[in-house]
């Protein structure tokens, strides 16, 4: 493999990592208490938060039909 090909591969890896980091930072801002969580805990909290929001929507829909 030539050096230019290796450099392109490294640049892609760096770009991918920074892209993931930016997305994690955005997610941390959306999830209550997310800023203090590590990424693995953040993903678990996100799943719980989605379920919580779904439940709230379901409850509000049920109440609005009364």
PDB file of N, CA, C and O in Angstrom:
ATOM      1  N   UNK A   1       0.840  -1.175   0.000  1.00  0.00           N
ATOM      2  CA  UNK A   1       0.000   0.000   0.000  1.00  0.00           C
ATOM      3  C   UNK A   1       0.889   1.242   0.000  1.00  0.00           C
ATOM      4  O   UNK A   1       1.834   1.341   0.761  1.00  0.00           O
ATOM      5  N   UNK A   2       0.532   2.212  -0.844  1.00  0.00           N
ATOM      6  CA  UNK A   2       1.299   3.448  -0.902  1.00  0.00           C
ATOM      7  C   UNK A   2       0.980   4.348   0.276  1.00  0.00           C
ATOM      8  O   UNK A   2      -0.034   4.192   0.945  1.00  0.00           O
ATOM      9  N   UNK A   3       1.900   5.278   0.509  1.00  0.00           N
ATOM     10  CA  UNK A   3       1.681   6.186   1.642  1.00  0.00           C
ATOM     11  C   UNK A   3       0.461   7.069   1.448  1.00  0.00           C
ATOM     12  O   UNK A   3      -0.240   7.369   2.405  1.00  0.00           O
ATOM     13  N   UNK A   4       0.168   7.457   0.233  1.00  0.00           N
ATOM     14  CA  UNK A   4      -0.999   8.321   0.037  1.00  0.00           C
ATOM     15  C   UNK A   4      -2.289   7.564   0.369  1.00  0.00           C
ATOM     16  O   UNK A   4      -3.228   8.142   0.915  1.00  0.00           O
ATOM     17  N   UNK A   5      -2.323   6.285   0.061  1.00  0.00           N
ATOM     18  CA  UNK A   5      -3.513   5.496   0.397  1.00  0.00           C
ATOM     19  C   UNK A   5      -3.648   5.363   1.914  1.00  0.00           C
ATOM     20  O   UNK A   5      -4.741   5.469   2.469  1.00  0.00           O
ATOM     21  N   UNK A   6      -2.534   5.161   2.596  1.00  0.00           N
ATOM     22  CA  UNK A   6      -2.548   5.067   4.068  1.00  0.00           C
ATOM     23  C   UNK A   6      -2.999   6.389   4.674  1.00  0.00           C
ATOM     24  O   UNK A   6      -3.755   6.408   5.649  1.00  0.00           O
ATOM     25  N   UNK A   7      -2.548   7.490   4.107  1.00  0.00           N
ATOM     26  CA  UNK A   7      -2.951   8.800   4.622  1.00  0.00           C
ATOM     27  C   UNK A   7      -4.445   9.020   4.447  1.00  0.00           C
ATOM     28  O   UNK A   7      -5.104   9.562   5.325  1.00  0.00           O
ATOM     29  N   UNK A   8      -4.987   8.603   3.303  1.00  0.00           N
ATOM     30  CA  UNK A   8      -6.435   8.745   3.080  1.00  0.00           C
ATOM     31  C   UNK A   8      -7.219   7.921   4.088  1.00  0.00           C
ATOM     32  O   UNK A   8      -8.228   8.374   4.625  1.00  0.00           O
ATOM     33  N   UNK A   9      -6.747   6.708   4.349  1.00  0.00           N
ATOM     34  CA  UNK A   9      -7.415   5.831   5.322  1.00  0.00           C
ATOM     35  C   UNK A   9      -7.394   6.485   6.705  1.00  0.00           C
ATOM     36  O   UNK A   9      -8.408   6.520   7.404  1.00  0.00           O
ATOM     37  N   UNK A  10      -6.242   7.033   7.110  1.00  0.00           N
ATOM     38  CA  UNK A  10      -6.138   7.702   8.417  1.00  0.00           C
ATOM     39  C   UNK A  10      -7.059   8.909   8.501  1.00  0.00           C
ATOM     40  O   UNK A  10      -7.711   9.137   9.517  1.00  0.00           O
ATOM     41  N   UNK A  11      -7.102   9.710   7.424  1.00  0.00           N
ATOM     42  CA  UNK A  11      -7.973  10.891   7.424  1.00  0.00           C
ATOM     43  C   UNK A  11      -9.431  10.490   7.573  1.00  0.00           C
ATOM     44  O   UNK A  11     -10.199  11.135   8.290  1.00  0.00           O
ATOM     45  N   UNK A  12      -9.832   9.405   6.898  1.00  0.00           N
ATOM     46  CA  UNK A  12     -11.223   8.932   7.023  1.00  0.00           C
ATOM     47  C   UNK A  12     -11.526   8.498   8.443  1.00  0.00           C
ATOM     48  O   UNK A  12     -12.606   8.781   8.964  1.00  0.00           O
ATOM     49  N   UNK A  13     -10.584   7.795   9.062  1.00  0.00           N
ATOM     50  CA  UNK A  13     -10.792   7.357  10.452  1.00  0.00           C
ATOM     51  C   UNK A  13     -10.948   8.551  11.389  1.00  0.00           C
ATOM     52  O   UNK A  13     -11.823   8.573  12.241  1.00  0.00           O
ATOM     53  N   UNK A  14     -10.101   9.545  11.223  1.00  0.00           N
ATOM     54  CA  UNK A  14     -10.159  10.739  12.063  1.00  0.00           C
ATOM     55  C   UNK A  14     -11.480  11.466  11.838  1.00  0.00           C
ATOM     56  O   UNK A  14     -12.150  11.886  12.789  1.00  0.00           O
ATOM     57  N   UNK A  15     -11.890  11.601  10.576  1.00  0.00           N
ATOM     58  CA  UNK A  15     -13.152  12.281  10.257  1.00  0.00           C
ATOM     59  C   UNK A  15     -14.328  11.526  10.858  1.00  0.00           C
ATOM     60  O   UNK A  15     -15.266  12.129  11.388  1.00  0.00           O
ATOM     61  N   UNK A  16     -14.299  10.199  10.784  1.00  0.00           N
ATOM     62  CA  UNK A  16     -15.386   9.383  11.329  1.00  0.00           C
ATOM     63  C   UNK A  16     -15.458   9.548  12.848  1.00  0.00           C
ATOM     64  O   UNK A  16     -16.535   9.713  13.414  1.00  0.00           O
ATOM     65  N   UNK A  17     -14.304   9.540  13.511  1.00  0.00           N
ATOM     66  CA  UNK A  17     -14.286   9.699  14.967  1.00  0.00           C
ATOM     67  C   UNK A  17     -14.816  11.057  15.385  1.00  0.00           C
ATOM     68  O   UNK A  17     -15.587  11.175  16.335  1.00  0.00           O
ATOM     69  N   UNK A  18     -14.417  12.102  14.668  1.00  0.00           N
ATOM     70  CA  UNK A  18     -14.890  13.431  15.053  1.00  0.00           C
ATOM     71  C   UNK A  18     -16.378  13.570  14.766  1.00  0.00           C
ATOM     72  O   UNK A  18     -17.092  14.259  15.498  1.00  0.00           O
ATOM     73  N   UNK A  19     -16.850  12.910  13.723  1.00  0.00           N
ATOM     74  CA  UNK A  19     -18.282  12.934  13.416  1.00  0.00           C
ATOM     75  C   UNK A  19     -19.076  12.250  14.527  1.00  0.00           C
ATOM     76  O   UNK A  19     -20.105  12.762  14.971  1.00  0.00           O
ATOM     77  N   UNK A  20     -18.590  11.133  14.996  1.00  0.00           N
ATOM     78  CA  UNK A  20     -19.260  10.410  16.089  1.00  0.00           C
ATOM     79  C   UNK A  20     -19.226  11.257  17.352  1.00  0.00           C
ATOM     80  O   UNK A  20     -20.227  11.372  18.064  1.00  0.00           O
ATOM     81  N   UNK A  21     -18.085  11.887  17.624  1.00  0.00           N
ATOM     82  CA  UNK A  21     -17.969  12.737  18.810  1.00  0.00           C
ATOM     83  C   UNK A  21     -18.976  13.884  18.775  1.00  0.00           C
ATOM     84  O   UNK A  21     -19.607  14.194  19.789  1.00  0.00           O
ATOM     85  N   UNK A  22     -19.130  14.511  17.611  1.00  0.00           N
ATOM     86  CA  UNK A  22     -20.103  15.610  17.483  1.00  0.00           C
ATOM     87  C   UNK A  22     -21.520  15.116  17.733  1.00  0.00           C
ATOM     88  O   UNK A  22     -22.306  15.782  18.407  1.00  0.00           O
ATOM     89  N   UNK A  23     -21.846  13.952  17.216  1.00  0.00           N
ATOM     90  CA  UNK A  23     -23.194  13.407  17.389  1.00  0.00           C
ATOM     91  C   UNK A  23     -23.460  13.046  18.842  1.00  0.00           C
ATOM     92  O   UNK A  23     -24.569  13.251  19.350  1.00  0.00           O
ATOM     93  N   UNK A  24     -22.462  12.512  19.524  1.00  0.00           N
ATOM     94  CA  UNK A  24     -22.613  12.189  20.947  1.00  0.00           C
ATOM     95  C   UNK A  24     -22.836  13.475  21.743  1.00  0.00           C
ATOM     96  O   UNK A  24     -23.702  13.529  22.618  1.00  0.00           O
ATOM     97  N   UNK A  25     -22.092  14.531  21.427  1.00  0.00           N
ATOM     98  CA  UNK A  25     -22.277  15.815  22.119  1.00  0.00           C
ATOM     99  C   UNK A  25     -23.691  16.343  21.913  1.00  0.00           C
ATOM    100  O   UNK A  25     -24.317  16.835  22.852  1.00  0.00           O
ATOM    101  N   UNK A  26     -24.222  16.246  20.698  1.00  0.00           N
ATOM    102  CA  UNK A  26     -25.583  16.705  20.431  1.00  0.00           C
ATOM    103  C   UNK A  26     -26.591  15.882  21.229  1.00  0.00           C
ATOM    104  O   UNK A  26     -27.541  16.416  21.795  1.00  0.00           O
ATOM    105  N   UNK A  27     -26.370  14.564  21.281  1.00  0.00           N
ATOM    106  CA  UNK A  27     -27.271  13.690  22.026  1.00  0.00           C
ATOM    107  C   UNK A  27     -27.219  14.017  23.517  1.00  0.00           C
ATOM    108  O   UNK A  27     -28.247  14.023  24.195  1.00  0.00           O
ATOM    109  N   UNK A  28     -26.025  14.322  24.020  1.00  0.00           N
ATOM    110  CA  UNK A  28     -25.890  14.675  25.434  1.00  0.00           C
ATOM    111  C   UNK A  28     -26.714  15.907  25.778  1.00  0.00           C
ATOM    112  O   UNK A  28     -27.229  16.019  26.885  1.00  0.00           O
ATOM    113  N   UNK A  29     -26.846  16.825  24.827  1.00  0.00           N
ATOM    114  CA  UNK A  29     -27.640  18.031  25.074  1.00  0.00           C
ATOM    115  C   UNK A  29     -29.134  17.739  25.060  1.00  0.00           C
ATOM    116  O   UNK A  29     -29.910  18.418  25.721  1.00  0.00           O
ATOM    117  N   UNK A  30     -29.560  16.730  24.311  1.00  0.00           N
ATOM    118  CA  UNK A  30     -30.983  16.409  24.185  1.00  0.00           C
ATOM    119  C   UNK A  30     -31.532  15.607  25.353  1.00  0.00           C
ATOM    120  O   UNK A  30     -32.692  15.751  25.728  1.00  0.00           O
ATOM    121  N   UNK A  31     -30.716  14.747  25.917  1.00  0.00           N
ATOM    122  CA  UNK A  31     -31.169  13.827  26.959  1.00  0.00           C
ATOM    123  C   UNK A  31     -30.953  14.459  28.334  1.00  0.00           C
ATOM    124  O   UNK A  31     -29.842  14.889  28.649  1.00  0.00           O
ATOM    125  N   UNK A  32     -32.005  14.529  29.155  1.00  0.00           N
ATOM    126  CA  UNK A  32     -31.835  15.100  30.502  1.00  0.00           C
ATOM    127  C   UNK A  32     -30.749  14.366  31.283  1.00  0.00           C
ATOM    128  O   UNK A  32     -30.742  13.132  31.372  1.00  0.00           O
ATOM    129  N   UNK A  33     -29.805  15.121  31.811  1.00  0.00           N
ATOM    130  CA  UNK A  33     -28.693  14.538  32.573  1.00  0.00           C
ATOM    131  C   UNK A  33     -27.642  13.901  31.696  1.00  0.00           C
ATOM    132  O   UNK A  33     -26.705  13.278  32.195  1.00  0.00           O
ATOM    133  N   UNK A  34     -27.742  14.055  30.392  1.00  0.00           N
ATOM    134  CA  UNK A  34     -26.836  13.382  29.463  1.00  0.00           C
ATOM    135  C   UNK A  34     -25.424  13.915  29.447  1.00  0.00           C
ATOM    136  O   UNK A  34     -24.491  13.193  29.115  1.00  0.00           O
ATOM    137  N   UNK A  35     -25.249  15.169  29.825  1.00  0.00           N
ATOM    138  CA  UNK A  35     -23.910  15.774  29.751  1.00  0.00           C
ATOM    139  C   UNK A  35     -22.912  15.130  30.700  1.00  0.00           C
ATOM    140  O   UNK A  35     -21.708  15.168  30.473  1.00  0.00           O
ATOM    141  N   UNK A  36     -23.394  14.529  31.755  1.00  0.00           N
ATOM    142  CA  UNK A  36     -22.469  13.924  32.728  1.00  0.00           C
ATOM    143  C   UNK A  36     -22.287  12.425  32.501  1.00  0.00           C
ATOM    144  O   UNK A  36     -21.602  11.768  33.281  1.00  0.00           O
ATOM    145  N   UNK A  37     -22.886  11.880  31.433  1.00  0.00           N
ATOM    146  CA  UNK A  37     -22.827  10.438  31.197  1.00  0.00           C
ATOM    147  C   UNK A  37     -21.760  10.075  30.169  1.00  0.00           C
ATOM    148  O   UNK A  37     -21.526  10.815  29.212  1.00  0.00           O
ATOM    149  N   UNK A  38     -21.168   8.913  30.367  1.00  0.00           N
ATOM    150  CA  UNK A  38     -20.267   8.372  29.346  1.00  0.00           C
ATOM    151  C   UNK A  38     -21.119   7.899  28.162  1.00  0.00           C
ATOM    152  O   UNK A  38     -22.322   7.662  28.324  1.00  0.00           O
ATOM    153  N   UNK A  39     -20.528   7.775  26.978  1.00  0.00           N
ATOM    154  CA  UNK A  39     -21.326   7.391  25.811  1.00  0.00           C
ATOM    155  C   UNK A  39     -22.130   6.099  25.979  1.00  0.00           C
ATOM    156  O   UNK A  39     -23.292   6.043  25.585  1.00  0.00           O
ATOM    157  N   UNK A  40     -21.559   5.076  26.604  1.00  0.00           N
ATOM    158  CA  UNK A  40     -22.317   3.825  26.754  1.00  0.00           C
ATOM    159  C   UNK A  40     -23.531   4.021  27.669  1.00  0.00           C
ATOM    160  O   UNK A  40     -24.620   3.535  27.379  1.00  0.00           O
ATOM    161  N   UNK A  41     -23.351   4.765  28.747  1.00  0.00           N
ATOM    162  CA  UNK A  41     -24.490   5.055  29.643  1.00  0.00           C
ATOM    163  C   UNK A  41     -25.486   5.991  28.963  1.00  0.00           C
ATOM    164  O   UNK A  41     -26.678   5.895  29.175  1.00  0.00           O
ATOM    165  N   UNK A  42     -24.966   6.901  28.143  1.00  0.00           N
ATOM    166  CA  UNK A  42     -25.820   7.827  27.413  1.00  0.00           C
ATOM    167  C   UNK A  42     -26.764   7.075  26.481  1.00  0.00           C
ATOM    168  O   UNK A  42     -27.945   7.403  26.384  1.00  0.00           O
ATOM    169  N   UNK A  43     -26.266   6.063  25.798  1.00  0.00           N
ATOM    170  CA  UNK A  43     -27.113   5.298  24.882  1.00  0.00           C
ATOM    171  C   UNK A  43     -28.196   4.539  25.636  1.00  0.00           C
ATOM    172  O   UNK A  43     -29.336   4.454  25.184  1.00  0.00           O
ATOM    173  N   UNK A  44     -27.866   4.014  26.793  1.00  0.00           N
ATOM    174  CA  UNK A  44     -28.875   3.339  27.612  1.00  0.00           C
ATOM    175  C   UNK A  44     -29.927   4.336  28.103  1.00  0.00           C
ATOM    176  O   UNK A  44     -31.131   4.066  28.059  1.00  0.00           O
ATOM    177  N   UNK A  45     -29.472   5.494  28.564  1.00  0.00           N
ATOM    178  CA  UNK A  45     -30.395   6.531  29.034  1.00  0.00           C
ATOM    179  C   UNK A  45     -31.285   7.010  27.890  1.00  0.00           C
ATOM    180  O   UNK A  45     -32.461   7.282  28.069  1.00  0.00           O
ATOM    181  N   UNK A  46     -30.713   7.094  26.693  1.00  0.00           N
ATOM    182  CA  UNK A  46     -31.486   7.525  25.521  1.00  0.00           C
ATOM    183  C   UNK A  46     -32.613   6.550  25.232  1.00  0.00           C
ATOM    184  O   UNK A  46     -33.751   6.958  24.982  1.00  0.00           O
ATOM    185  N   UNK A  47     -32.309   5.255  25.290  1.00  0.00           N
ATOM    186  CA  UNK A  47     -33.337   4.237  25.057  1.00  0.00           C
ATOM    187  C   UNK A  47     -34.446   4.364  26.098  1.00  0.00           C
ATOM    188  O   UNK A  47     -35.634   4.317  25.755  1.00  0.00           O
ATOM    189  N   UNK A  48     -34.069   4.545  27.364  1.00  0.00           N
ATOM    190  CA  UNK A  48     -35.069   4.718  28.425  1.00  0.00           C
ATOM    191  C   UNK A  48     -35.903   5.978  28.200  1.00  0.00           C
ATOM    192  O   UNK A  48     -37.114   5.978  28.401  1.00  0.00           O
ATOM    193  N   UNK A  49     -35.248   7.043  27.772  1.00  0.00           N
ATOM    194  CA  UNK A  49     -35.943   8.311  27.561  1.00  0.00           C
ATOM    195  C   UNK A  49     -36.945   8.195  26.406  1.00  0.00           C
ATOM    196  O   UNK A  49     -38.044   8.731  26.485  1.00  0.00           O
ATOM    197  N   UNK A  50     -36.563   7.487  25.361  1.00  0.00           N
ATOM    198  CA  UNK A  50     -37.484   7.270  24.235  1.00  0.00           C
ATOM    199  C   UNK A  50     -38.718   6.507  24.716  1.00  0.00           C
ATOM    200  O   UNK A  50     -39.859   6.866  24.371  1.00  0.00           O
ATOM    201  N   UNK A  51     -38.527   5.473  25.512  1.00  0.00           N
ATOM    202  CA  UNK A  51     -39.663   4.722  26.051  1.00  0.00           C
ATOM    203  C   UNK A  51     -40.537   5.621  26.935  1.00  0.00           C
ATOM    204  O   UNK A  51     -41.766   5.554  26.860  1.00  0.00           O
ATOM    205  N   UNK A  52     -39.897   6.458  27.730  1.00  0.00           N
ATOM    206  CA  UNK A  52     -40.629   7.385  28.595  1.00  0.00           C
ATOM    207  C   UNK A  52     -41.479   8.343  27.752  1.00  0.00           C
ATOM    208  O   UNK A  52     -42.653   8.575  28.055  1.00  0.00           O
ATOM    209  N   UNK A  53     -40.896   8.897  26.695  1.00  0.00           N
ATOM    210  CA  UNK A  53     -41.634   9.813  25.834  1.00  0.00           C
ATOM    211  C   UNK A  53     -42.799   9.118  25.130  1.00  0.00           C
ATOM    212  O   UNK A  53     -43.886   9.685  24.999  1.00  0.00           O
ATOM    213  N   UNK A  54     -42.558   7.889  24.690  1.00  0.00           N
ATOM    214  CA  UNK A  54     -43.639   7.125  24.048  1.00  0.00           C
ATOM    215  C   UNK A  54     -44.801   6.917  25.014  1.00  0.00           C
ATOM    216  O   UNK A  54     -45.967   7.031  24.643  1.00  0.00           O
ATOM    217  N   UNK A  55     -44.472   6.597  26.264  1.00  0.00           N
ATOM    218  CA  UNK A  55     -45.497   6.399  27.277  1.00  0.00           C
ATOM    219  C   UNK A  55     -46.284   7.689  27.502  1.00  0.00           C
ATOM    220  O   UNK A  55     -47.514   7.668  27.588  1.00  0.00           O
ATOM    221  N   UNK A  56     -45.572   8.804  27.562  1.00  0.00           N
ATOM    222  CA  UNK A  56     -46.248  10.092  27.750  1.00  0.00           C
ATOM    223  C   UNK A  56     -47.198  10.387  26.591  1.00  0.00           C
ATOM    224  O   UNK A  56     -48.323  10.840  26.808  1.00  0.00           O
ATOM    225  N   UNK A  57     -46.751  10.129  25.374  1.00  0.00           N
ATOM    226  CA  UNK A  57     -47.606  10.356  24.206  1.00  0.00           C
ATOM    227  C   UNK A  57     -48.838   9.475  24.287  1.00  0.00           C
ATOM    228  O   UNK A  57     -49.970   9.924  24.050  1.00  0.00           O
ATOM    229  N   UNK A  58     -48.639   8.214  24.650  1.00  0.00           N
ATOM    230  CA  UNK A  58     -49.749   7.281  24.762  1.00  0.00           C
ATOM    231  C   UNK A  58     -50.756   7.761  25.811  1.00  0.00           C
ATOM    232  O   UNK A  58     -51.971   7.754  25.585  1.00  0.00           O
ATOM    233  N   UNK A  59     -50.245   8.212  26.959  1.00  0.00           N
ATOM    234  CA  UNK A  59     -51.108   8.691  28.031  1.00  0.00           C
ATOM    235  C   UNK A  59     -51.864   9.950  27.590  1.00  0.00           C
ATOM    236  O   UNK A  59     -53.066  10.074  27.850  1.00  0.00           O
ATOM    237  N   UNK A  60     -51.183  10.864  26.946  1.00  0.00           N
ATOM    238  CA  UNK A  60     -51.847  12.102  26.488  1.00  0.00           C
ATOM    239  C   UNK A  60     -52.903  11.811  25.438  1.00  0.00           C
ATOM    240  O   UNK A  60     -53.977  12.432  25.433  1.00  0.00           O
ATOM    241  N   UNK A  61     -52.649  10.849  24.579  1.00  0.00           N
ATOM    242  CA  UNK A  61     -53.651  10.460  23.586  1.00  0.00           C
ATOM    243  C   UNK A  61     -54.872   9.850  24.272  1.00  0.00           C
ATOM    244  O   UNK A  61     -56.003  10.140  23.888  1.00  0.00           O
ATOM    245  N   UNK A  62     -54.627   9.028  25.284  1.00  0.00           N
ATOM    246  CA  UNK A  62     -55.734   8.409  26.006  1.00  0.00           C
ATOM    247  C   UNK A  62     -56.562   9.467  26.749  1.00  0.00           C
ATOM    248  O   UNK A  62     -57.795   9.409  26.732  1.00  0.00           O
ATOM    249  N   UNK A  63     -55.906  10.409  27.378  1.00  0.00           N
ATOM    250  CA  UNK A  63     -56.609  11.458  28.118  1.00  0.00           C
ATOM    251  C   UNK A  63     -57.407  12.345  27.157  1.00  0.00           C
ATOM    252  O   UNK A  63     -58.512  12.776  27.469  1.00  0.00           O
ATOM    253  N   UNK A  64     -56.863  12.629  26.004  1.00  0.00           N
ATOM    254  CA  UNK A  64     -57.546  13.516  25.061  1.00  0.00           C
ATOM    255  C   UNK A  64     -58.794  12.872  24.463  1.00  0.00           C
ATOM    256  O   UNK A  64     -59.661  13.569  23.934  1.00  0.00           O
ATOM    257  N   UNK A  65     -58.919  11.555  24.568  1.00  0.00           N
ATOM    258  CA  UNK A  65     -60.098  10.866  24.023  1.00  0.00           C
ATOM    259  C   UNK A  65     -61.227  10.756  25.043  1.00  0.00           C
ATOM    260  O   UNK A  65     -62.294  10.287  24.720  1.00  0.00           O
ATOM    261  N   UNK A  66     -60.969  11.175  26.260  1.00  0.00           N
ATOM    262  CA  UNK A  66     -61.993  11.096  27.316  1.00  0.00           C
ATOM    263  C   UNK A  66     -63.035  12.172  27.111  1.00  0.00           C
ATOM    264  O   UNK A  66     -62.843  13.241  26.713  1.00  0.00           O
TER     265      UNK A  66
END
